[in-house]
JSON list of C-alpha atoms in Angstrom, two decimals:
[
{"chain": "A", "resi": 4, "resn": "MET", "atom": "CA", "xyz": [72.83, 85.07, 106.72]},
{"chain": "A", "resi": 5, "resn": "ARG", "atom": "CA", "xyz": [75.71, 87.21, 107.72]},
{"chain": "A", "resi": 6, "resn": "VAL", "atom": "CA", "xyz": [78.79, 87.97, 105.41]},
{"chain": "A", "resi": 7, "resn": "LEU", "atom": "CA", "xyz": [82.09, 89.06, 107.24]},
{"chain": "A", "resi": 8, "resn": "VAL", "atom": "CA", "xyz": [85.04, 90.38, 105.73]},
{"chain": "A", "resi": 9, "resn": "PRO", "atom": "CA", "xyz": [88.59, 89.32, 107.44]},
{"chain": "A", "resi": 10, "resn": "ALA", "atom": "CA", "xyz": [90.58, 92.16, 109.09]},
{"chain": "A", "resi": 11, "resn": "ARG", "atom": "CA", "xyz": [93.81, 93.60, 107.69]},
{"chain": "A", "resi": 12, "resn": "PRO", "atom": "CA", "xyz": [96.88, 91.97, 108.41]},
{"chain": "A", "resi": 13, "resn": "GLU", "atom": "CA", "xyz": [99.34, 93.01, 111.25]},
{"chain": "A", "resi": 14, "resn": "LYS", "atom": "CA", "xyz": [101.85, 95.65, 110.74]},
{"chain": "A", "resi": 15, "resn": "GLY", "atom": "CA", "xyz": [105.47, 94.50, 110.18]},
{"chain": "A", "resi": 16, "resn": "LYS", "atom": "CA", "xyz": [108.35, 94.00, 112.33]},
{"chain": "A", "resi": 17, "resn": "ARG", "atom": "CA", "xyz": [111.46, 96.43, 112.65]},
{"chain": "A", "resi": 18, "resn": "MET", "atom": "CA", "xyz": [113.53, 96.69, 109.57]},
{"chain": "A", "resi": 19, "resn": "TRP", "atom": "CA", "xyz": [116.74, 96.48, 111.47]},
{"chain": "A", "resi": 20, "resn": "SER", "atom": "CA", "xyz": [118.09, 94.68, 114.79]},
{"chain": "A", "resi": 21, "resn": "ALA", "atom": "CA", "xyz": [119.93, 96.50, 117.37]},
{"chain": "A", "resi": 22, "resn": "GLN", "atom": "CA", "xyz": [123.19, 95.38, 116.21]},
{"chain": "A", "resi": 23, "resn": "ASP", "atom": "CA", "xyz": [122.30, 96.83, 112.48]},
{"chain": "A", "resi": 24, "resn": "VAL", "atom": "CA", "xyz": [121.45, 100.15, 114.18]},
{"chain": "A", "resi": 25, "resn": "ALA", "atom": "CA", "xyz": [124.91, 100.13, 116.16]},
{"chain": "A", "resi": 26, "resn": "ARG", "atom": "CA", "xyz": [127.11, 99.31, 113.02]},
{"chain": "A", "resi": 27, "resn": "ASP", "atom": "CA", "xyz": [125.49, 101.78, 110.95]},
{"chain": "A", "resi": 28, "resn": "GLN", "atom": "CA", "xyz": [126.02, 104.66, 113.41]},
{"chain": "A", "resi": 29, "resn": "VAL", "atom": "CA", "xyz": [129.47, 103.56, 114.52]},
{"chain": "A", "resi": 30, "resn": "ARG", "atom": "CA", "xyz": [130.37, 103.20, 110.95]},
{"chain": "A", "resi": 31, "resn": "ARG", "atom": "CA", "xyz": [129.34, 106.51, 110.20]},
{"chain": "A", "resi": 32, "resn": "GLN", "atom": "CA", "xyz": [130.97, 108.00, 113.38]},
{"chain": "A", "resi": 33, "resn": "ALA", "atom": "CA", "xyz": [134.27, 106.48, 113.23]},
{"chain": "A", "resi": 34, "resn": "ASN", "atom": "CA", "xyz": [134.82, 107.74, 109.73]},
{"chain": "A", "resi": 35, "resn": "GLY", "atom": "CA", "xyz": [138.28, 109.49, 110.08]},
{"chain": "A", "resi": 36, "resn": "LEU", "atom": "CA", "xyz": [138.79, 109.17, 113.66]},
{"chain": "A", "resi": 37, "resn": "ASP", "atom": "CA", "xyz": [142.15, 107.98, 115.01]},
{"chain": "A", "resi": 38, "resn": "VAL", "atom": "CA", "xyz": [142.55, 104.99, 117.61]},
{"chain": "A", "resi": 39, "resn": "ALA", "atom": "CA", "xyz": [142.71, 107.47, 120.69]},
{"chain": "A", "resi": 40, "resn": "ALA", "atom": "CA", "xyz": [139.29, 108.82, 119.48]},
{"chain": "A", "resi": 41, "resn": "ILE", "atom": "CA", "xyz": [137.86, 105.34, 118.75]},
{"chain": "A", "resi": 42, "resn": "ALA", "atom": "CA", "xyz": [139.23, 104.20, 122.43]},
{"chain": "A", "resi": 43, "resn": "GLU", "atom": "CA", "xyz": [137.15, 107.47, 124.00]},
{"chain": "A", "resi": 44, "resn": "LYS", "atom": "CA", "xyz": [133.93, 106.01, 121.98]},
{"chain": "A", "resi": 45, "resn": "VAL", "atom": "CA", "xyz": [134.57, 102.60, 123.50]},
{"chain": "A", "resi": 46, "resn": "ALA", "atom": "CA", "xyz": [134.73, 104.20, 127.10]},
{"chain": "A", "resi": 47, "resn": "GLU", "atom": "CA", "xyz": [131.59, 106.49, 126.50]},
{"chain": "A", "resi": 48, "resn": "ALA", "atom": "CA", "xyz": [129.69, 103.45, 124.94]},
{"chain": "A", "resi": 49, "resn": "ALA", "atom": "CA", "xyz": [130.60, 101.36, 128.10]},
{"chain": "A", "resi": 50, "resn": "VAL", "atom": "CA", "xyz": [129.01, 104.01, 130.15]},
{"chain": "A", "resi": 51, "resn": "ARG", "atom": "CA", "xyz": [125.92, 104.49, 128.15]},
{"chain": "A", "resi": 52, "resn": "GLU", "atom": "CA", "xyz": [125.43, 100.71, 128.04]},
{"chain": "A", "resi": 53, "resn": "ARG", "atom": "CA", "xyz": [125.79, 100.40, 131.93]},
{"chain": "A", "resi": 54, "resn": "GLU", "atom": "CA", "xyz": [123.58, 103.33, 132.50]},
{"chain": "A", "resi": 55, "resn": "THR", "atom": "CA", "xyz": [120.98, 101.85, 130.00]},
{"chain": "A", "resi": 56, "resn": "ALA", "atom": "CA", "xyz": [121.00, 98.45, 131.73]},
{"chain": "A", "resi": 57, "resn": "GLU", "atom": "CA", "xyz": [120.33, 100.16, 135.04]},
{"chain": "A", "resi": 58, "resn": "GLN", "atom": "CA", "xyz": [117.66, 102.17, 133.80]},
{"chain": "A", "resi": 59, "resn": "LEU", "atom": "CA", "xyz": [116.09, 98.76, 132.22]},
{"chain": "A", "resi": 60, "resn": "ARG", "atom": "CA", "xyz": [116.24, 97.17, 135.70]},
{"chain": "A", "resi": 61, "resn": "GLY", "atom": "CA", "xyz": [114.40, 100.18, 137.17]},
{"chain": "A", "resi": 62, "resn": "ASN", "atom": "CA", "xyz": [117.67, 101.87, 138.98]},
{"chain": "A", "resi": 63, "resn": "GLY", "atom": "CA", "xyz": [117.24, 105.05, 136.97]},
{"chain": "A", "resi": 64, "resn": "SER", "atom": "CA", "xyz": [114.75, 107.27, 134.91]},
{"chain": "A", "resi": 65, "resn": "PHE", "atom": "CA", "xyz": [114.67, 107.53, 131.22]},
{"chain": "A", "resi": 66, "resn": "TYR", "atom": "CA", "xyz": [113.48, 110.55, 129.28]},
{"chain": "A", "resi": 67, "resn": "GLU", "atom": "CA", "xyz": [109.72, 110.89, 128.76]},
{"chain": "A", "resi": 68, "resn": "PHE", "atom": "CA", "xyz": [110.29, 110.33, 125.09]},
{"chain": "A", "resi": 69, "resn": "GLU", "atom": "CA", "xyz": [112.47, 107.14, 125.35]},
{"chain": "A", "resi": 70, "resn": "MET", "atom": "CA", "xyz": [109.43, 104.58, 125.07]},
{"chain": "A", "resi": 71, "resn": "ASP", "atom": "CA", "xyz": [111.34, 101.34, 124.41]},
{"chain": "A", "resi": 72, "resn": "ARG", "atom": "CA", "xyz": [113.92, 100.73, 127.34]},
{"chain": "A", "resi": 73, "resn": "GLU", "atom": "CA", "xyz": [114.73, 97.31, 125.81]},
{"chain": "A", "resi": 74, "resn": "ARG", "atom": "CA", "xyz": [115.72, 98.68, 122.46]},
{"chain": "A", "resi": 75, "resn": "SER", "atom": "CA", "xyz": [117.60, 101.47, 123.84]},
{"chain": "A", "resi": 76, "resn": "ALA", "atom": "CA", "xyz": [119.76, 99.11, 126.07]},
{"chain": "A", "resi": 77, "resn": "ALA", "atom": "CA", "xyz": [120.14, 96.57, 123.32]},
{"chain": "A", "resi": 78, "resn": "ILE", "atom": "CA", "xyz": [121.51, 99.28, 121.01]},
{"chain": "A", "resi": 79, "resn": "TRP", "atom": "CA", "xyz": [123.88, 100.62, 123.59]},
{"chain": "A", "resi": 80, "resn": "LEU", "atom": "CA", "xyz": [125.03, 97.02, 123.99]},
{"chain": "A", "resi": 81, "resn": "ALA", "atom": "CA", "xyz": [125.65, 96.51, 120.38]},
{"chain": "A", "resi": 82, "resn": "LYS", "atom": "CA", "xyz": [127.41, 100.04, 120.11]},
{"chain": "A", "resi": 83, "resn": "HIS", "atom": "CA", "xyz": [129.83, 99.11, 122.82]},
{"chain": "A", "resi": 84, "resn": "ALA", "atom": "CA", "xyz": [130.61, 95.87, 121.11]},
{"chain": "A", "resi": 85, "resn": "GLU", "atom": "CA", "xyz": [131.04, 97.44, 117.66]},
{"chain": "A", "resi": 86, "resn": "TRP", "atom": "CA", "xyz": [133.12, 100.24, 118.97]},
{"chain": "A", "resi": 87, "resn": "GLN", "atom": "CA", "xyz": [135.66, 97.62, 120.55]},
{"chain": "A", "resi": 88, "resn": "ARG", "atom": "CA", "xyz": [135.56, 95.63, 117.36]},
{"chain": "A", "resi": 89, "resn": "VAL", "atom": "CA", "xyz": [136.73, 98.65, 115.25]},
{"chain": "A", "resi": 90, "resn": "ARG", "atom": "CA", "xyz": [139.12, 99.60, 117.99]},
{"chain": "A", "resi": 91, "resn": "ASP", "atom": "CA", "xyz": [140.72, 95.97, 117.94]},
{"chain": "A", "resi": 92, "resn": "PHE", "atom": "CA", "xyz": [140.52, 96.08, 113.90]},
{"chain": "A", "resi": 93, "resn": "MET", "atom": "CA", "xyz": [142.50, 99.30, 113.77]},
{"chain": "A", "resi": 94, "resn": "THR", "atom": "CA", "xyz": [144.97, 98.10, 116.32]},
{"chain": "A", "resi": 95, "resn": "THR", "atom": "CA", "xyz": [145.30, 94.63, 114.42]},
{"chain": "A", "resi": 96, "resn": "ALA", "atom": "CA", "xyz": [145.62, 96.52, 110.91]},
{"chain": "A", "resi": 97, "resn": "GLY", "atom": "CA", "xyz": [147.98, 99.17, 112.28]},
{"chain": "A", "resi": 98, "resn": "TRP", "atom": "CA", "xyz": [145.65, 101.74, 110.99]},
{"chain": "A", "resi": 99, "resn": "GLY", "atom": "CA", "xyz": [146.16, 105.43, 112.01]},
{"chain": "A", "resi": 100, "resn": "VAL", "atom": "CA", "xyz": [142.57, 106.45, 111.08]},
{"chain": "A", "resi": 101, "resn": "TYR", "atom": "CA", "xyz": [139.36, 104.32, 110.44]},
{"chain": "A", "resi": 102, "resn": "GLU", "atom": "CA", "xyz": [138.23, 104.09, 106.83]},
{"chain": "A", "resi": 103, "resn": "PRO", "atom": "CA", "xyz": [134.88, 102.39, 106.50]},
{"chain": "A", "resi": 104, "resn": "GLU", "atom": "CA", "xyz": [135.54, 101.32, 102.98]},
{"chain": "A", "resi": 105, "resn": "GLN", "atom": "CA", "xyz": [138.57, 99.40, 104.10]},
{"chain": "A", "resi": 106, "resn": "ASP", "atom": "CA", "xyz": [136.79, 97.50, 106.89]},
{"chain": "A", "resi": 107, "resn": "THR", "atom": "CA", "xyz": [135.85, 94.50, 104.96]},
{"chain": "A", "resi": 108, "resn": "GLN", "atom": "CA", "xyz": [133.63, 92.96, 107.75]},
{"chain": "A", "resi": 109, "resn": "GLY", "atom": "CA", "xyz": [131.81, 96.29, 108.42]},
{"chain": "A", "resi": 110, "resn": "SER", "atom": "CA", "xyz": [131.40, 96.73, 104.30]},
{"chain": "A", "resi": 111, "resn": "VAL", "atom": "CA", "xyz": [129.90, 93.32, 104.36]},
{"chain": "A", "resi": 112, "resn": "TRP", "atom": "CA", "xyz": [127.48, 94.17, 106.99]},
{"chain": "A", "resi": 113, "resn": "ALA", "atom": "CA", "xyz": [126.67, 97.55, 105.67]},
{"chain": "A", "resi": 114, "resn": "ARG", "atom": "CA", "xyz": [125.87, 96.00, 102.05]},
{"chain": "A", "resi": 115, "resn": "GLU", "atom": "CA", "xyz": [123.53, 93.51, 104.07]},
{"chain": "A", "resi": 116, "resn": "ARG", "atom": "CA", "xyz": [121.67, 96.25, 105.90]},
{"chain": "A", "resi": 117, "resn": "GLU", "atom": "CA", "xyz": [121.35, 98.20, 102.45]},
{"chain": "A", "resi": 118, "resn": "GLU", "atom": "CA", "xyz": [119.89, 95.17, 101.00]},
{"chain": "A", "resi": 119, "resn": "ARG", "atom": "CA", "xyz": [117.34, 94.52, 103.67]},
{"chain": "A", "resi": 120, "resn": "ARG", "atom": "CA", "xyz": [116.73, 98.35, 103.67]},
{"chain": "A", "resi": 121, "resn": "ALA", "atom": "CA", "xyz": [115.74, 98.10, 99.87]},
{"chain": "A", "resi": 122, "resn": "GLY", "atom": "CA", "xyz": [113.81, 94.98, 100.33]},
{"chain": "A", "resi": 123, "resn": "ALA", "atom": "CA", "xyz": [111.84, 96.50, 102.98]},
{"chain": "A", "resi": 124, "resn": "VAL", "atom": "CA", "xyz": [111.21, 99.71, 100.96]},
{"chain": "A", "resi": 125, "resn": "ALA", "atom": "CA", "xyz": [110.05, 97.65, 98.21]},
{"chain": "A", "resi": 126, "resn": "ALA", "atom": "CA", "xyz": [107.50, 95.87, 100.23]},
{"chain": "A", "resi": 127, "resn": "GLN", "atom": "CA", "xyz": [106.31, 98.95, 101.90]},
{"chain": "A", "resi": 128, "resn": "GLY", "atom": "CA", "xyz": [105.79, 100.28, 98.53]},
{"chain": "A", "resi": 129, "resn": "ALA", "atom": "CA", "xyz": [103.60, 97.28, 97.65]},
{"chain": "A", "resi": 130, "resn": "VAL", "atom": "CA", "xyz": [101.70, 97.60, 100.87]},
{"chain": "A", "resi": 131, "resn": "GLY", "atom": "CA", "xyz": [101.18, 101.26, 100.03]},
{"chain": "A", "resi": 132, "resn": "ALA", "atom": "CA", "xyz": [99.75, 100.45, 96.62]},
{"chain": "A", "resi": 133, "resn": "ARG", "atom": "CA", "xyz": [97.48, 97.50, 98.27]},
{"chain": "A", "resi": 134, "resn": "ARG", "atom": "CA", "xyz": [96.21, 100.20, 100.78]},
{"chain": "A", "resi": 135, "resn": "GLY", "atom": "CA", "xyz": [95.62, 102.61, 97.98]},
{"chain": "A", "resi": 136, "resn": "GLU", "atom": "CA", "xyz": [93.42, 100.00, 96.35]},
{"chain": "A", "resi": 137, "resn": "GLU", "atom": "CA", "xyz": [91.79, 99.12, 99.58]},
{"chain": "A", "resi": 138, "resn": "ALA", "atom": "CA", "xyz": [91.08, 102.60, 100.09]},
{"chain": "A", "resi": 139, "resn": "ASP", "atom": "CA", "xyz": [88.59, 102.08, 97.29]},
{"chain": "A", "resi": 140, "resn": "GLU", "atom": "CA", "xyz": [87.24, 98.90, 98.54]},
{"chain": "A", "resi": 141, "resn": "LEU", "atom": "CA", "xyz": [84.11, 98.36, 100.64]},
{"chain": "A", "resi": 142, "resn": "ARG", "atom": "CA", "xyz": [83.90, 96.09, 103.58]},
{"chain": "A", "resi": 143, "resn": "ALA", "atom": "CA", "xyz": [80.46, 95.51, 104.69]},
{"chain": "A", "resi": 144, "resn": "GLU", "atom": "CA", "xyz": [78.49, 93.12, 107.05]},
{"chain": "A", "resi": 145, "resn": "VAL", "atom": "CA", "xyz": [75.07, 92.22, 105.36]},
{"chain": "A", "resi": 146, "resn": "TRP", "atom": "CA", "xyz": [72.19, 90.86, 106.80]},
{"chain": "A", "resi": 147, "resn": "LEU", "atom": "CA", "xyz": [69.78, 88.97, 104.86]},
{"chain": "A", "resi": 148, "resn": "SER", "atom": "CA", "xyz": [66.35, 87.93, 105.52]},
{"chain": "A", "resi": 149, "resn": "ALA", "atom": "CA", "xyz": [65.94, 84.03, 105.85]},
{"chain": "A", "resi": 150, "resn": "ALA", "atom": "CA", "xyz": [64.19, 83.70, 102.59]},
{"chain": "A", "resi": 151, "resn": "SER", "atom": "CA", "xyz": [67.07, 85.78, 100.91]},
{"chain": "A", "resi": 152, "resn": "GLY", "atom": "CA", "xyz": [69.67, 84.07, 102.72]},
{"chain": "A", "resi": 153, "resn": "ARG", "atom": "CA", "xyz": [68.59, 80.64, 101.56]},
{"chain": "A", "resi": 154, "resn": "ARG", "atom": "CA", "xyz": [68.51, 81.60, 97.97]},
{"chain": "A", "resi": 155, "resn": "PHE", "atom": "CA", "xyz": [72.01, 83.01, 98.19]},
{"chain": "A", "resi": 156, "resn": "ARG", "atom": "CA", "xyz": [73.19, 79.73, 99.70]},
{"chain": "A", "resi": 157, "resn": "VAL", "atom": "CA", "xyz": [71.47, 77.88, 96.80]},
{"chain": "A", "resi": 158, "resn": "VAL", "atom": "CA", "xyz": [72.98, 79.90, 94.21]},
{"chain": "A", "resi": 159, "resn": "ALA", "atom": "CA", "xyz": [76.39, 79.70, 95.93]},
{"chain": "A", "resi": 160, "resn": "ASP", "atom": "CA", "xyz": [76.20, 75.92, 96.45]},
{"chain": "A", "resi": 161, "resn": "ARG", "atom": "CA", "xyz": [75.39, 75.39, 92.66]},
{"chain": "A", "resi": 162, "resn": "ALA", "atom": "CA", "xyz": [78.48, 77.56, 91.61]},
{"chain": "A", "resi": 163, "resn": "GLY", "atom": "CA", "xyz": [80.58, 76.12, 94.28]},
{"chain": "A", "resi": 164, "resn": "LEU", "atom": "CA", "xyz": [81.39, 79.45, 96.08]},
{"chain": "A", "resi": 165, "resn": "ARG", "atom": "CA", "xyz": [80.57, 80.90, 99.29]},
{"chain": "A", "resi": 166, "resn": "PRO", "atom": "CA", "xyz": [77.61, 83.21, 99.59]},
{"chain": "A", "resi": 167, "resn": "SER", "atom": "CA", "xyz": [79.95, 86.18, 100.16]},
{"chain": "A", "resi": 168, "resn": "GLN", "atom": "CA", "xyz": [81.70, 85.38, 96.73]},
{"chain": "A", "resi": 169, "resn": "VAL", "atom": "CA", "xyz": [78.26, 85.50, 95.15]},
{"chain": "A", "resi": 170, "resn": "LEU", "atom": "CA", "xyz": [77.65, 88.73, 96.72]},
{"chain": "A", "resi": 171, "resn": "ALA", "atom": "CA", "xyz": [80.91, 90.20, 95.63]},
{"chain": "A", "resi": 172, "resn": "GLN", "atom": "CA", "xyz": [80.05, 89.19, 91.98]},
{"chain": "A", "resi": 173, "resn": "LEU", "atom": "CA", "xyz": [76.86, 90.85, 92.25]},
{"chain": "A", "resi": 174, "resn": "ALA", "atom": "CA", "xyz": [78.21, 93.95, 93.47]},
{"chain": "A", "resi": 175, "resn": "GLU", "atom": "CA", "xyz": [80.70, 93.86, 90.73]},
{"chain": "A", "resi": 176, "resn": "ARG", "atom": "CA", "xyz": [77.96, 94.08, 88.05]},
{"chain": "A", "resi": 177, "resn": "ILE", "atom": "CA", "xyz": [75.88, 96.65, 89.54]},
{"chain": "A", "resi": 178, "resn": "VAL", "atom": "CA", "xyz": [74.60, 99.12, 87.02]},
{"chain": "A", "resi": 179, "resn": "VAL", "atom": "CA", "xyz": [73.36, 102.74, 88.06]},
{"chain": "A", "resi": 180, "resn": "GLY", "atom": "CA", "xyz": [70.84, 104.32, 85.77]},
{"chain": "A", "resi": 181, "resn": "GLU", "atom": "CA", "xyz": [70.93, 107.98, 85.11]},
{"chain": "A", "resi": 182, "resn": "ASP", "atom": "CA", "xyz": [67.83, 108.57, 87.30]},
{"chain": "A", "resi": 183, "resn": "GLY", "atom": "CA", "xyz": [69.58, 106.71, 90.10]},
{"chain": "A", "resi": 184, "resn": "THR", "atom": "CA", "xyz": [68.17, 103.32, 89.91]},
{"chain": "A", "resi": 185, "resn": "VAL", "atom": "CA", "xyz": [70.39, 100.61, 90.70]},
{"chain": "A", "resi": 186, "resn": "SER", "atom": "CA", "xyz": [70.18, 96.95, 88.83]},
{"chain": "A", "resi": 187, "resn": "VAL", "atom": "CA", "xyz": [72.03, 93.99, 87.96]},
{"chain": "A", "resi": 188, "resn": "PRO", "atom": "CA", "xyz": [71.98, 92.43, 84.56]},
{"chain": "A", "resi": 189, "resn": "PRO", "atom": "CA", "xyz": [71.22, 88.77, 84.76]},
{"chain": "A", "resi": 190, "resn": "PHE", "atom": "CA", "xyz": [74.56, 86.59, 85.24]},
{"chain": "A", "resi": 191, "resn": "THR", "atom": "CA", "xyz": [75.77, 83.22, 86.29]},
{"chain": "A", "resi": 192, "resn": "PRO", "atom": "CA", "xyz": [78.13, 83.21, 89.25]},
{"chain": "A", "resi": 193, "resn": "SER", "atom": "CA", "xyz": [81.17, 81.27, 88.43]},
{"chain": "A", "resi": 194, "resn": "GLN", "atom": "CA", "xyz": [84.58, 80.78, 90.24]}
]
């Protein structure tokens, strides 16, 4: 009989989208800038958007440390759009300088990002706690002789369990004597 333990779950996805990253960066960088400075940022973002799009198509070279071309291009596309939104918002509102706290749409997005971040941090903490527990776990593959395997199957069937569950219950009850002997007191496997 062979007892296998399932593999660990896959790692999670990114916490923030390209739009989230762009909106956060623009919100911080735009703070206190006037309309002329924002217009310069729009022009700069347009250039970077075009460059990363060309590099994505293979018409340019990325620095060696830039591994994710699609992500970089998506972020610059989103930054360009966000700088334009800030510029248009300031022009419509008649602002002299950008104040992130007064930008209602930007503030809504910032709160949503913070909520997602807090949720992701909490989830990561739970994963870390589980991994800490898993570090003490033992995952094993056990090969039993035909006779032992048959006995395990009979015991498991009577208890309504899988053989691996009976083995786990057996392992939980192991007693190690002072002289190093290993024994298991009699017990009845249960669900």
